Short mmCIF file of C-alpha atoms in Angstrom, two decimals:
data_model
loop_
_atom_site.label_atom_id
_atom_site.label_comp_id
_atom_site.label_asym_id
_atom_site.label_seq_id
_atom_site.Cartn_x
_atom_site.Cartn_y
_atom_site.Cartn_z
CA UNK A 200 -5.10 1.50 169.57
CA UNK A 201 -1.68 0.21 169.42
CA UNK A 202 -3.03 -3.10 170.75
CA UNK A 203 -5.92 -3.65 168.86
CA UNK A 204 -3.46 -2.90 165.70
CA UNK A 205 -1.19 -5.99 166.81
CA UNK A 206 -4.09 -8.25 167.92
CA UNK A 207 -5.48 -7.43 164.43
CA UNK A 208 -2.28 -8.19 162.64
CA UNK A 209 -2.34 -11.67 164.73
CA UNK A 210 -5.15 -12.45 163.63
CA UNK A 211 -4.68 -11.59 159.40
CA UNK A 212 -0.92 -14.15 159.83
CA UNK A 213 -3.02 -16.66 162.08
CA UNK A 214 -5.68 -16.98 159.29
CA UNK A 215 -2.97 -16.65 156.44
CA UNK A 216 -1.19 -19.37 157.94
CA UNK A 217 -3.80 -21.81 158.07
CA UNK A 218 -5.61 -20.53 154.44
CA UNK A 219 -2.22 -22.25 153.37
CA UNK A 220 -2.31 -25.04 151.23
CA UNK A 221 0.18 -26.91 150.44
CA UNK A 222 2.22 -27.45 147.11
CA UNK A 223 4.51 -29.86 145.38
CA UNK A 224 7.78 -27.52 145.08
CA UNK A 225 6.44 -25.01 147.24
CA UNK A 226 7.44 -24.21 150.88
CA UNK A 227 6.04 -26.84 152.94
CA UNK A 228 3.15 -24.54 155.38
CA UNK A 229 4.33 -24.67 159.03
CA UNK A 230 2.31 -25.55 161.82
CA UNK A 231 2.55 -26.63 165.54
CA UNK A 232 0.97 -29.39 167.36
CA UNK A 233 1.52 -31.41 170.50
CA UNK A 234 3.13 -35.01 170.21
CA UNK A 235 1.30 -37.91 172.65
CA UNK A 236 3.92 -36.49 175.54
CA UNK A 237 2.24 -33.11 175.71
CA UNK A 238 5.74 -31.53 173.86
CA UNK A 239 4.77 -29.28 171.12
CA UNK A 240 6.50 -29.32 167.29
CA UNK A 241 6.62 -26.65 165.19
CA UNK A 242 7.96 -28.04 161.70
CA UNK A 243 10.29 -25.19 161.66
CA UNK A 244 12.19 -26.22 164.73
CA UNK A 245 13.45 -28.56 162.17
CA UNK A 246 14.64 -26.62 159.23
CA UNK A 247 17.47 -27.49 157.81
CA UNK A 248 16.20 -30.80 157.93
CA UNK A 249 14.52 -33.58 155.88
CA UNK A 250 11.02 -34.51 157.07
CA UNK A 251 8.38 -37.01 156.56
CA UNK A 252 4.98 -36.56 157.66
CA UNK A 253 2.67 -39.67 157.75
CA UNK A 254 -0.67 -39.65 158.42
CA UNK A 255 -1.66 -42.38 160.86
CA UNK A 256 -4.95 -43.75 162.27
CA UNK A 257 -4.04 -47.22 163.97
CA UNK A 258 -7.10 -48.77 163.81
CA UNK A 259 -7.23 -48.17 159.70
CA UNK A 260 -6.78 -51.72 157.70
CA UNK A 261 -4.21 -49.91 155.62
CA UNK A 262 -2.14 -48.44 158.84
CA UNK A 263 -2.61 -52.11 160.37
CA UNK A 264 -0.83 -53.72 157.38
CA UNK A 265 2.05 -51.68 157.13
CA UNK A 266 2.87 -51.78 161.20
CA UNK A 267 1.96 -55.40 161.51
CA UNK A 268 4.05 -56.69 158.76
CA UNK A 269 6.38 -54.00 160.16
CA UNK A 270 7.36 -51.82 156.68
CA UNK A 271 6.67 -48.81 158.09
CA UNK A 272 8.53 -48.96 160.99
CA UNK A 273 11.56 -50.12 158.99
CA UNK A 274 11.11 -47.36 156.82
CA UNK A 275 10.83 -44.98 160.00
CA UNK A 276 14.45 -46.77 161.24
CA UNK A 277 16.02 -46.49 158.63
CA UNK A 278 16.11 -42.92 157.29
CA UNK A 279 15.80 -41.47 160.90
CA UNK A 280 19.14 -42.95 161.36
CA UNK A 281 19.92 -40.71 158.91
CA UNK A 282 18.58 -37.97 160.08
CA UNK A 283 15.43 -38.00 158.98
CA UNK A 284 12.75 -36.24 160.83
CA UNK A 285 9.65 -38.71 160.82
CA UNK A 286 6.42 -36.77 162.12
CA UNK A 287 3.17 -39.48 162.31
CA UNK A 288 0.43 -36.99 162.55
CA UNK A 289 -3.29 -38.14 163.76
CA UNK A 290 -6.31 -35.91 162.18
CA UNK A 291 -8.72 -38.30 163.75
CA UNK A 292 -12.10 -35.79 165.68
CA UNK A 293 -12.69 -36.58 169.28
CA UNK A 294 -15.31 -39.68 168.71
CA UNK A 295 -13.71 -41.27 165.41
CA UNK A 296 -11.71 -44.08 164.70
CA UNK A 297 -8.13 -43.44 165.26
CA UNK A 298 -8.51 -40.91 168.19
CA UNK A 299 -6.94 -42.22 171.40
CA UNK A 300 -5.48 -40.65 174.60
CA UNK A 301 -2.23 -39.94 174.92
CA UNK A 302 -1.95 -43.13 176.87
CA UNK A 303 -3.51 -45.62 174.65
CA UNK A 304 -0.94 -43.83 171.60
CA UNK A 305 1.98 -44.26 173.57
CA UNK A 306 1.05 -47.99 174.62
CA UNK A 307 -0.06 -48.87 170.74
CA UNK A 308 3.43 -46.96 169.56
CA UNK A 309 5.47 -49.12 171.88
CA UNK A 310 3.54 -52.06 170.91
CA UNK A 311 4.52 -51.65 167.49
CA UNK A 312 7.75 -50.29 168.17
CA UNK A 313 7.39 -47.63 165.94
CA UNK A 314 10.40 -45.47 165.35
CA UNK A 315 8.97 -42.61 164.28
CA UNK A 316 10.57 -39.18 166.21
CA UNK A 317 7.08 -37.86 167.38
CA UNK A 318 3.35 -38.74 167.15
CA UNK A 319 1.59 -35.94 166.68
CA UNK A 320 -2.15 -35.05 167.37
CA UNK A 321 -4.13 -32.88 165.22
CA UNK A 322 -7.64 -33.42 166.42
CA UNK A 323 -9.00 -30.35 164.69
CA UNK A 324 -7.91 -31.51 161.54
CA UNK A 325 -6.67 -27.95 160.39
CA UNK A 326 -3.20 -29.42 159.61
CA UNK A 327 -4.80 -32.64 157.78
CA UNK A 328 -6.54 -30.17 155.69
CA UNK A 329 -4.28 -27.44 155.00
CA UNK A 330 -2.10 -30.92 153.59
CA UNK A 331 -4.69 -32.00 151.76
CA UNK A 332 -4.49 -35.09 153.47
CA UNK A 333 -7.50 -37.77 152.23
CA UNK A 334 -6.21 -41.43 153.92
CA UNK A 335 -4.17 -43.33 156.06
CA UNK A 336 -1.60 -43.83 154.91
CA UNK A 337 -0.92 -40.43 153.02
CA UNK A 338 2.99 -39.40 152.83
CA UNK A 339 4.75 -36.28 152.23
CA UNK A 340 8.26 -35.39 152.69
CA UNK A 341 9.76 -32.40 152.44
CA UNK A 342 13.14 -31.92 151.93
CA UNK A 343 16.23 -29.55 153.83
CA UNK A 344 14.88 -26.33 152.17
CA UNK A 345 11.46 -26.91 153.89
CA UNK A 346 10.14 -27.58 150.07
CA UNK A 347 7.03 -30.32 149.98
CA UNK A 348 8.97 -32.39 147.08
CA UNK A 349 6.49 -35.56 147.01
CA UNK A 350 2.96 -35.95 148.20
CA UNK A 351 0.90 -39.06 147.90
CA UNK A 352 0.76 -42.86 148.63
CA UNK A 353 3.70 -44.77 150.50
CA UNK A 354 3.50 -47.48 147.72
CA UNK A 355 2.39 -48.81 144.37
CA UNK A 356 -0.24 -51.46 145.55
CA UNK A 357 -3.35 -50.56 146.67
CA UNK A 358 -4.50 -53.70 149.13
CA UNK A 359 -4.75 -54.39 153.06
CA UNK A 360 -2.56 -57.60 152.11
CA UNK A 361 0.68 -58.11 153.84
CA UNK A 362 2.35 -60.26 151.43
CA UNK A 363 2.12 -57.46 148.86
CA UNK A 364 4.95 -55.22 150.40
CA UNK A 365 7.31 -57.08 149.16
CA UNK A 366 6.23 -57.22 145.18
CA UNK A 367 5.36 -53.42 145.89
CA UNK A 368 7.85 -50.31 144.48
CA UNK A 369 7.23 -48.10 147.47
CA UNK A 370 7.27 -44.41 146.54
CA UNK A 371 8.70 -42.72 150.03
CA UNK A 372 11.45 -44.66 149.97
CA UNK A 373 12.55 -43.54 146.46
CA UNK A 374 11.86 -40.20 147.18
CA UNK A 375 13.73 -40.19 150.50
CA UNK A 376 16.59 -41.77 148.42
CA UNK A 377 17.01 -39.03 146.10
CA UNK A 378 16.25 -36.33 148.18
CA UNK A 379 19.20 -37.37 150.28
CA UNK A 380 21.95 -37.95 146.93
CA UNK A 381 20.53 -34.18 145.94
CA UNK A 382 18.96 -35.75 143.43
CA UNK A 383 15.26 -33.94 141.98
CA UNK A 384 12.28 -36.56 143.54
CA UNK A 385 11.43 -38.02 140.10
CA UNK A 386 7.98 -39.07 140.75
CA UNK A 387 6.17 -36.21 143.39
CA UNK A 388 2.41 -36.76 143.09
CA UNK A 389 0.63 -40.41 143.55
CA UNK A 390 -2.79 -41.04 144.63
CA UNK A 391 -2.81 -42.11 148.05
CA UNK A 392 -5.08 -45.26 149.21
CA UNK A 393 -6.06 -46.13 152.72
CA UNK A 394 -9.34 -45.31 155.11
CA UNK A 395 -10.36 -41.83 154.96
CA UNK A 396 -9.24 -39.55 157.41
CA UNK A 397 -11.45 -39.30 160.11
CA UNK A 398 -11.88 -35.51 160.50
CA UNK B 261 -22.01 -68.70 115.91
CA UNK B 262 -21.11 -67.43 119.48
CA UNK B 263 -23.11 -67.76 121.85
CA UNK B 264 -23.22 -64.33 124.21
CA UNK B 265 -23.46 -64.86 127.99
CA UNK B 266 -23.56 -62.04 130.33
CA UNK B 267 -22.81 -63.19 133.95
CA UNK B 268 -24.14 -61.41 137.15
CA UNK B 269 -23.08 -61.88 140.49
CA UNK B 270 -24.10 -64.85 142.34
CA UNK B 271 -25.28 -68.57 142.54
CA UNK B 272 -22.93 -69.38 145.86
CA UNK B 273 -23.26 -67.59 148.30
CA UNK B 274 -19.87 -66.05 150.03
CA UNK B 275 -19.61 -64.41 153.52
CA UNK B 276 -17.26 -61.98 154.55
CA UNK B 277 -15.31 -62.95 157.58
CA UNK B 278 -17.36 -60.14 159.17
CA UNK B 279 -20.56 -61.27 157.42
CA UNK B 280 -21.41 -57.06 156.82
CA UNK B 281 -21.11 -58.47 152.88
CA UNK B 282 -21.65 -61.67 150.90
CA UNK B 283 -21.40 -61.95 147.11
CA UNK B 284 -23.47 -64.11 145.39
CA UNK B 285 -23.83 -65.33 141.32
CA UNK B 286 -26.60 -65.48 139.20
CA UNK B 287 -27.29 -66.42 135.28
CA UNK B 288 -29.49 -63.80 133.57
CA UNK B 289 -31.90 -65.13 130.85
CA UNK B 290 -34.37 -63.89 128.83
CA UNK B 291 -35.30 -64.11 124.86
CA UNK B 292 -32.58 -61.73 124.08
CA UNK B 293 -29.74 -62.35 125.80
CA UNK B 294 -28.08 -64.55 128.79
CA UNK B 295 -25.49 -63.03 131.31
CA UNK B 296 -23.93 -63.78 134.48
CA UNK B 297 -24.47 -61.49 137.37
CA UNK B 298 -22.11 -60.60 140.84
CA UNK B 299 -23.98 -59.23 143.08
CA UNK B 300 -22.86 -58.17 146.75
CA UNK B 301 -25.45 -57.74 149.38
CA UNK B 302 -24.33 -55.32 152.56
CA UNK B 303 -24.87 -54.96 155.54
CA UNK B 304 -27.46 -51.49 156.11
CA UNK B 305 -25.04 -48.45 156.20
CA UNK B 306 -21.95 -50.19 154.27
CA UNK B 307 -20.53 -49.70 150.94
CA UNK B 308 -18.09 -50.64 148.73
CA UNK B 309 -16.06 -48.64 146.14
CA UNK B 310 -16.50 -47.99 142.17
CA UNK B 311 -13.96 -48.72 139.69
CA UNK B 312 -12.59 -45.23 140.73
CA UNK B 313 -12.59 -44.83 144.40
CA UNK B 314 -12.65 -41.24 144.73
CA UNK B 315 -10.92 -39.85 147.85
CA UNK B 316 -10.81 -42.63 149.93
CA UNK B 317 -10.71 -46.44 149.86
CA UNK B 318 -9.74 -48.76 146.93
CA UNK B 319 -11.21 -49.51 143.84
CA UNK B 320 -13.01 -52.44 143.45
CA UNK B 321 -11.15 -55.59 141.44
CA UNK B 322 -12.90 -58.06 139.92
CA UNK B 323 -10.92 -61.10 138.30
CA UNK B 324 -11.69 -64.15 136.87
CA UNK B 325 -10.64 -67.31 136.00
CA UNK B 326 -12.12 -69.16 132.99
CA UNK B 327 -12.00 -72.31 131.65
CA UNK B 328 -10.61 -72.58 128.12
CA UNK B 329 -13.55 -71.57 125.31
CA UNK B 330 -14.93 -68.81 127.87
CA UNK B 331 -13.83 -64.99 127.92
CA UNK B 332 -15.47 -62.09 128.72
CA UNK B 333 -16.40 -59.48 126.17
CA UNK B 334 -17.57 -56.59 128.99
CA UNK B 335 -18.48 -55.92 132.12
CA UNK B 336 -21.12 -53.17 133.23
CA UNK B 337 -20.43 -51.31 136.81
CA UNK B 338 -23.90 -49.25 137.41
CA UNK B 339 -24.04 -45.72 138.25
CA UNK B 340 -22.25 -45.33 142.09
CA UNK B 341 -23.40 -42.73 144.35
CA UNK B 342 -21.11 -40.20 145.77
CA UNK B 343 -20.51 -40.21 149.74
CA UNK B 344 -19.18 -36.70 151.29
CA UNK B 345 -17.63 -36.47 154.79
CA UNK B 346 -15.53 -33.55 155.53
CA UNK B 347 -14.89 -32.37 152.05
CA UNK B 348 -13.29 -35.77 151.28
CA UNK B 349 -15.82 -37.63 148.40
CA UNK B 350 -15.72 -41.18 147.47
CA UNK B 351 -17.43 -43.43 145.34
CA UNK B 352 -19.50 -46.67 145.23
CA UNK B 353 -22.18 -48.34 145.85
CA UNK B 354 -24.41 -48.47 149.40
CA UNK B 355 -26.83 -51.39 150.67
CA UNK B 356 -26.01 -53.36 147.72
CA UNK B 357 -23.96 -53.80 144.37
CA UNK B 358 -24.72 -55.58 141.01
CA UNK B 359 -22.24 -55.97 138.38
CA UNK B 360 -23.15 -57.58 134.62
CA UNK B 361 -20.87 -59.52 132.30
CA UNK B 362 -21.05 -60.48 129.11
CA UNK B 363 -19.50 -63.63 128.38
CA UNK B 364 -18.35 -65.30 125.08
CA UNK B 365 -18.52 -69.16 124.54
CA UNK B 366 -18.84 -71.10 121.36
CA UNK B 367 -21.18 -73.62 123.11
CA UNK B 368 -22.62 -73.22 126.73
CA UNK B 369 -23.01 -76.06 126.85
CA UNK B 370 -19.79 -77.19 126.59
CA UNK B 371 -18.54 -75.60 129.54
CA UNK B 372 -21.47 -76.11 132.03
CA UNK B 373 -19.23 -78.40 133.77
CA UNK B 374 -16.44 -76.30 133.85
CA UNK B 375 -14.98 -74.41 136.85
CA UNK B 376 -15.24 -70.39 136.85
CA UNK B 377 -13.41 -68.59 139.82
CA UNK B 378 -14.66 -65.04 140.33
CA UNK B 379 -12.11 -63.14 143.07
CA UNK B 380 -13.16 -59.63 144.39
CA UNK B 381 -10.70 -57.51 145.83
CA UNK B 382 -12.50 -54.31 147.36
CA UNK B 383 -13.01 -52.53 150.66
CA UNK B 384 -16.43 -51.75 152.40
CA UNK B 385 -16.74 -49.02 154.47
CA UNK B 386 -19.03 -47.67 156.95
CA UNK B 387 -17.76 -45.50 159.85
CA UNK B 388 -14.71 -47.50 159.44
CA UNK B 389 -13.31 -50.17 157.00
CA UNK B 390 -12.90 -53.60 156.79
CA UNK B 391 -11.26 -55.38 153.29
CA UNK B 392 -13.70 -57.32 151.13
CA UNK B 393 -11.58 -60.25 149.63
CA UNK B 394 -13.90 -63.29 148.40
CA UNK B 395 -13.01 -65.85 145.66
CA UNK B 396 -16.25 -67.79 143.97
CA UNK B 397 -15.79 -71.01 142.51
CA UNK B 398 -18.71 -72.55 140.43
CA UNK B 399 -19.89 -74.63 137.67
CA UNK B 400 -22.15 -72.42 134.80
CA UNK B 401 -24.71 -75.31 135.36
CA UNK B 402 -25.33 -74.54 138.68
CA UNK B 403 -25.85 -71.40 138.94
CA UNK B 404 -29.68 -69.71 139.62
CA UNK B 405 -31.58 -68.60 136.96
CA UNK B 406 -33.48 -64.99 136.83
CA UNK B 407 -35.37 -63.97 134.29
CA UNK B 408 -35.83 -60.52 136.27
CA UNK B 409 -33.63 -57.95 137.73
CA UNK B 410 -36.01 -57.20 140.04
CA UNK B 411 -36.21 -60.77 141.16
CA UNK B 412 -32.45 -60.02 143.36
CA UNK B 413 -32.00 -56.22 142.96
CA UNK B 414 -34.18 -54.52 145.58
CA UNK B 415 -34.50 -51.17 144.04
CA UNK B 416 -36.79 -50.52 140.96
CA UNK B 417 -34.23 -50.50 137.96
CA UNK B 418 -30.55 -50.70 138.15
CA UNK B 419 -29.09 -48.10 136.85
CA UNK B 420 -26.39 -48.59 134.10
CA UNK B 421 -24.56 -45.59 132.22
CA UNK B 422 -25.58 -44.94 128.70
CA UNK B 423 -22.92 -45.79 126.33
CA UNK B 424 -22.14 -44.39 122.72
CA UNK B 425 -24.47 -41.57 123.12
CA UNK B 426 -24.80 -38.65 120.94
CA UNK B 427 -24.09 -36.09 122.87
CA UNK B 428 -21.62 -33.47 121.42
CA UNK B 429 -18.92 -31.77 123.93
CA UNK B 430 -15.39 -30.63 124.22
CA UNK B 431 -12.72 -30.61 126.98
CA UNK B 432 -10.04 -28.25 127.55
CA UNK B 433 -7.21 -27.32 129.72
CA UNK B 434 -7.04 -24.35 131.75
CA UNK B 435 -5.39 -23.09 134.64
CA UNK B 436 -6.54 -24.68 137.29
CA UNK B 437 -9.21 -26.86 135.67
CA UNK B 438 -10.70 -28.55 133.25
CA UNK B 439 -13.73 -27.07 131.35
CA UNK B 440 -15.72 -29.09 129.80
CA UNK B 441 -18.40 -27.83 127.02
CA UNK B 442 -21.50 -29.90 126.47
CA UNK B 443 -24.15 -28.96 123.69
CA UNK B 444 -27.72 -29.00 125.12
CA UNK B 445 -28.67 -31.19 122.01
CA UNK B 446 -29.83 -34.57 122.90
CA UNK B 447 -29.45 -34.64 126.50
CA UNK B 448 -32.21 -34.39 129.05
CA UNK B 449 -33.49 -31.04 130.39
CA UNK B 450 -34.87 -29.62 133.45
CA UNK B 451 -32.12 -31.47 135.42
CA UNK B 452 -30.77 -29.64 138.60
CA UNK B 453 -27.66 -30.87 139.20
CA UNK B 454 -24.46 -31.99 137.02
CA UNK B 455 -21.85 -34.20 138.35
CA UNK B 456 -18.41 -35.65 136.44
CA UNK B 457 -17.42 -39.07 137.89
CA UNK B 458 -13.70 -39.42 136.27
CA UNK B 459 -12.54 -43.00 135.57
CA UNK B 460 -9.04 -42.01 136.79
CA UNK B 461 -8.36 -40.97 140.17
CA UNK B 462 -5.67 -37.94 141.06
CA UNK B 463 -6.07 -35.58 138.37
CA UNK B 464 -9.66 -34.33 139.00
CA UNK B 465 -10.72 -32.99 142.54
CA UNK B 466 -13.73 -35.50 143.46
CA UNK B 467 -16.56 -33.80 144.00
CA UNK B 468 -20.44 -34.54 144.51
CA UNK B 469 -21.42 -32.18 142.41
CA UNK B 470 -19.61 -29.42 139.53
CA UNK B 471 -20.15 -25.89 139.00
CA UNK B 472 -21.94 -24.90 135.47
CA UNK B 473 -23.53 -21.86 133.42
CA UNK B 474 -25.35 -22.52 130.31
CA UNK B 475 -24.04 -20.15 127.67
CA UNK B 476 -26.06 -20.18 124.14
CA UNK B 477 -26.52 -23.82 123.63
CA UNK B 478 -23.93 -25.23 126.02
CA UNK B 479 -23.03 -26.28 129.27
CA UNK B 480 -19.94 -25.43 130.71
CA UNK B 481 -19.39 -27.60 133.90
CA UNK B 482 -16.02 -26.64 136.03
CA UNK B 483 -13.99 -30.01 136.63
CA UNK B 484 -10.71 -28.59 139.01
CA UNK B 485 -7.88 -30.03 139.22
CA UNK B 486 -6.58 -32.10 142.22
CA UNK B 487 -4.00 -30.53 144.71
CA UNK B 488 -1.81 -32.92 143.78
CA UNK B 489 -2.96 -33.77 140.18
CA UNK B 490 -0.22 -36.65 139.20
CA UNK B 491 -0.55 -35.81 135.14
CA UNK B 492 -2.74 -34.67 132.37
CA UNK B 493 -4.27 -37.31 130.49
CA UNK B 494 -4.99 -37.27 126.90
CA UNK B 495 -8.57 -38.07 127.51
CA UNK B 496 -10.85 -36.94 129.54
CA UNK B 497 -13.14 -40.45 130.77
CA UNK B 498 -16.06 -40.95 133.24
CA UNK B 499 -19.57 -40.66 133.87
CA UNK B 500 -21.69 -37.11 133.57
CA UNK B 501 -24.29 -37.58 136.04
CA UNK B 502 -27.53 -35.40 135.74
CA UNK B 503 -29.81 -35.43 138.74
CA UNK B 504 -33.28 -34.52 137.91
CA UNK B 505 -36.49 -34.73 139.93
CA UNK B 506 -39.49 -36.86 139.28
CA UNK B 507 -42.72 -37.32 140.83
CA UNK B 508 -40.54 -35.68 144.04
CA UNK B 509 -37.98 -38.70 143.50
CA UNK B 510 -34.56 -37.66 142.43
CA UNK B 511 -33.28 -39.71 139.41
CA UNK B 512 -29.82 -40.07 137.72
CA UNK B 513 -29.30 -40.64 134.25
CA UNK B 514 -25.83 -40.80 133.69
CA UNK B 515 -23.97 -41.18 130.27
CA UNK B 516 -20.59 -42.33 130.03
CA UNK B 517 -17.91 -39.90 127.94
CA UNK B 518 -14.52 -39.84 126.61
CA UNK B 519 -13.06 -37.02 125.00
CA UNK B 520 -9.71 -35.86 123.98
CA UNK B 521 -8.19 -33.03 125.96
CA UNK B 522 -7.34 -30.19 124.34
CA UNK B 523 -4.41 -28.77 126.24
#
């Protein structure tokens, strides 16, 4: 009796936990997935600490411009050195565009050299959803009290052209900036742009 | 007296570097009017986004450059169709796309010689994506004649919102959503579907279709907000879409709104 008591109590947090949604100023919902090593990552294991997640599907047009020109791994540099905790997170289904073995992530990532701290693979899509994540590209970051404090895209423009990075006011940055100066995220809601996520 | 032109899409013809699209121009005559016409033809399968993309994609740009003595006095973007995958819903336009301009010139035929650049900056989709970026340079004079839509559009009519309608209707602000009140007066019955297309992206969830009772002489259709709504605007701007069946074909007949928000 005891037993089925627990297993049933498992199984109310199991489904609370992923009826989650998540909310600008709320706590960020935790999850765990494995990275393309096989190493799982809970987002708790990093509390305390400020995190980005970034949606990623390499093949995308919209993923493609910001690794080839190289922004996002600049970004990724940059405010992991200091001490930033930058989680690209694949929703991609088994069969879609975007959904590679662990091989072909790790070979693409070094490619690129991305400088993210873990790739991580969500093929069910439960933690894409329980985001509310719509395209790659689509940032969050949430900041050292495990609060989501900006959702949306990583930038003003909305194109697949390179050579508009540059002219472009890019929104994680900004955030990232004043979440680290203690400062409130002035703006914490854009609308993303980029492929759909392939769930 | 000014002379009206409307312009749709396309006398040259423009390949993507993937040939799935190609955008061609087209001068629309008949006893009433004259227009220019853009009009992208796709590849089976692909589309290409609305002014408001919905959940995915980009919206589609359309630019032009014009000679001095032209400017355009409105464009007309036909009714898109929804597309659903996983909860995610997007907008545009499948198979093919035709877009109507109206032009102002004092004399046509004063600029026939003169150089018109149209550039389109849009994404089309199938499984995956591949960008849409085409610039069309041509001379009014050249350009084909039609006297009839259906002489380049493939399906029966196209399908362009009704604007300045009569229909009566209120928005308003509530917790989670935005209701929106529309009196049965004046607008088509036995329809069987309602959906809201909003002009602006991030504030409304996208959806194929909205939730509504009829209560005494009114429709109240359920517009929620998005997860991550990034304001409230004043106005409330789109397309209501009412699907309807006829002769066991489903029709849309879609009338374009904009209403203050009461908040």
């Amino acid at each position: 009796m005891k037993t089925i008591s627990i297993l049933f109590l498992s199984f109310l947090i199991m489904n609370f936990a992923f009826a989650q949604s998540a909310e600008i100023n709320a706590k960020a919902p935790n999850f765990s997935l494995k990275d393309s090593n096989g190493k799982e990552h809970s987002l708790s294991d990093f509390e305390g600490k400020t995190v980005v997640l970034e949606w990623i599907n390499y093949d995308c047009p919209f993923v493609k411009k910001h690794y080839d020109s190289g922004n996002m791994q600049s970004l990724q540099e940059k405010y992991t050195q200091k001490g930033v905790i930058w989680l690209a997170i694949c929703s991609s289904a088994k069969g879609k565009q975007g959904h590679f073995s662990n091989d072909e992530i790790n070979k693409r990532s070094k490619e690129h050299n991305a400088k993210f701290t873990a790739y991580l693979i969500d093929e069910d899509g439960k933690v894409g959803k329980m985001y509310g994540a719509k395209t790659t590209p689509h940032m969050y970051v949430i900041n050292s009290k495990g609060n989501l404090v900006y959702a949306g895209a990583i930038d003003d423009i909305k194109s697949t052209d390179k050579d508009d990075i540059k002219k472009a006011k890019n929104y994680v940055a900004k955030a990232l900036d004043e979440v680290l100066s203690d400062k409130e995220v002035t703006t914490k809601t854009t609308t993303p742009y980029g492929c759909s996520v392939k769930y | 007296m000014k002379f009206i032109l409307i312009i749709i899409l396309s006398f040259t013809k423009i390949l993507s570097p993937q040939s799935k699209a190609v955008a061609e121009i087209f001068l629309f005559q008949n006893q009433e009017k004259s227009q220019i016409i853009l009009k992208v033809n796709l590849e089976k399968g692909w589309h290409l986004y609305w002014r408001n993309s919905g959940d995915a994609g980009i919206p589609t740009e359309i630019k032009w450059e014009l000679p001095e003595g032209i400017s355009i006095s409105n464009s007309l973007w036909p009714v898109p169709k929804a597309f659903e995958s996983e909860g995610l819903v997007s907008y545009g336009y499948e198979n093919e796309a035709i877009f109507l301009f109206d032009f102002i010139t004092n004399d046509v035929n004063d600029i026939s010689k003169e150089t018109v650049s149209c550039k389109i900056n849009s994404l089309i989709c199938k499984e995956v994506c591949i960008p849409f970026d085409t610039m069309i340079v041509f001379n009014l004079s050249d350009i084909k004649t039609i006297k009839n839509f259906s002489e380049i559009f493939h399906h029966n009519e196209i399908n362009f919102p009704i604007n300045n309608s009569s229909i009566k209707l209120n928005a308003s602000l509530q917790s989670d959503k935005i209701l929106l009140e529309v009196i049965k007066d004046n607008l088509i019955e036995n329809f069987n579907k309602i959906s809201f297309f909003p002009y602006e992206n991030g504030v409304i969830k996208n959806a194929m279709y909205n939730n509504f009772v009829i209560k005494d002489n009114k429709y109240l259709i359920d517009l929620y907000l998005d997860q991550f709504k990034t304001h409230i605007p004043p106005k409330l701007e789109g397309l209501l879409i009412l699907t309807f069946e006829e002769n066991k074909i489903l029709n849309k007949k879609a009338y374009e709104i904009s209403v203050d928000l009461i908040q």
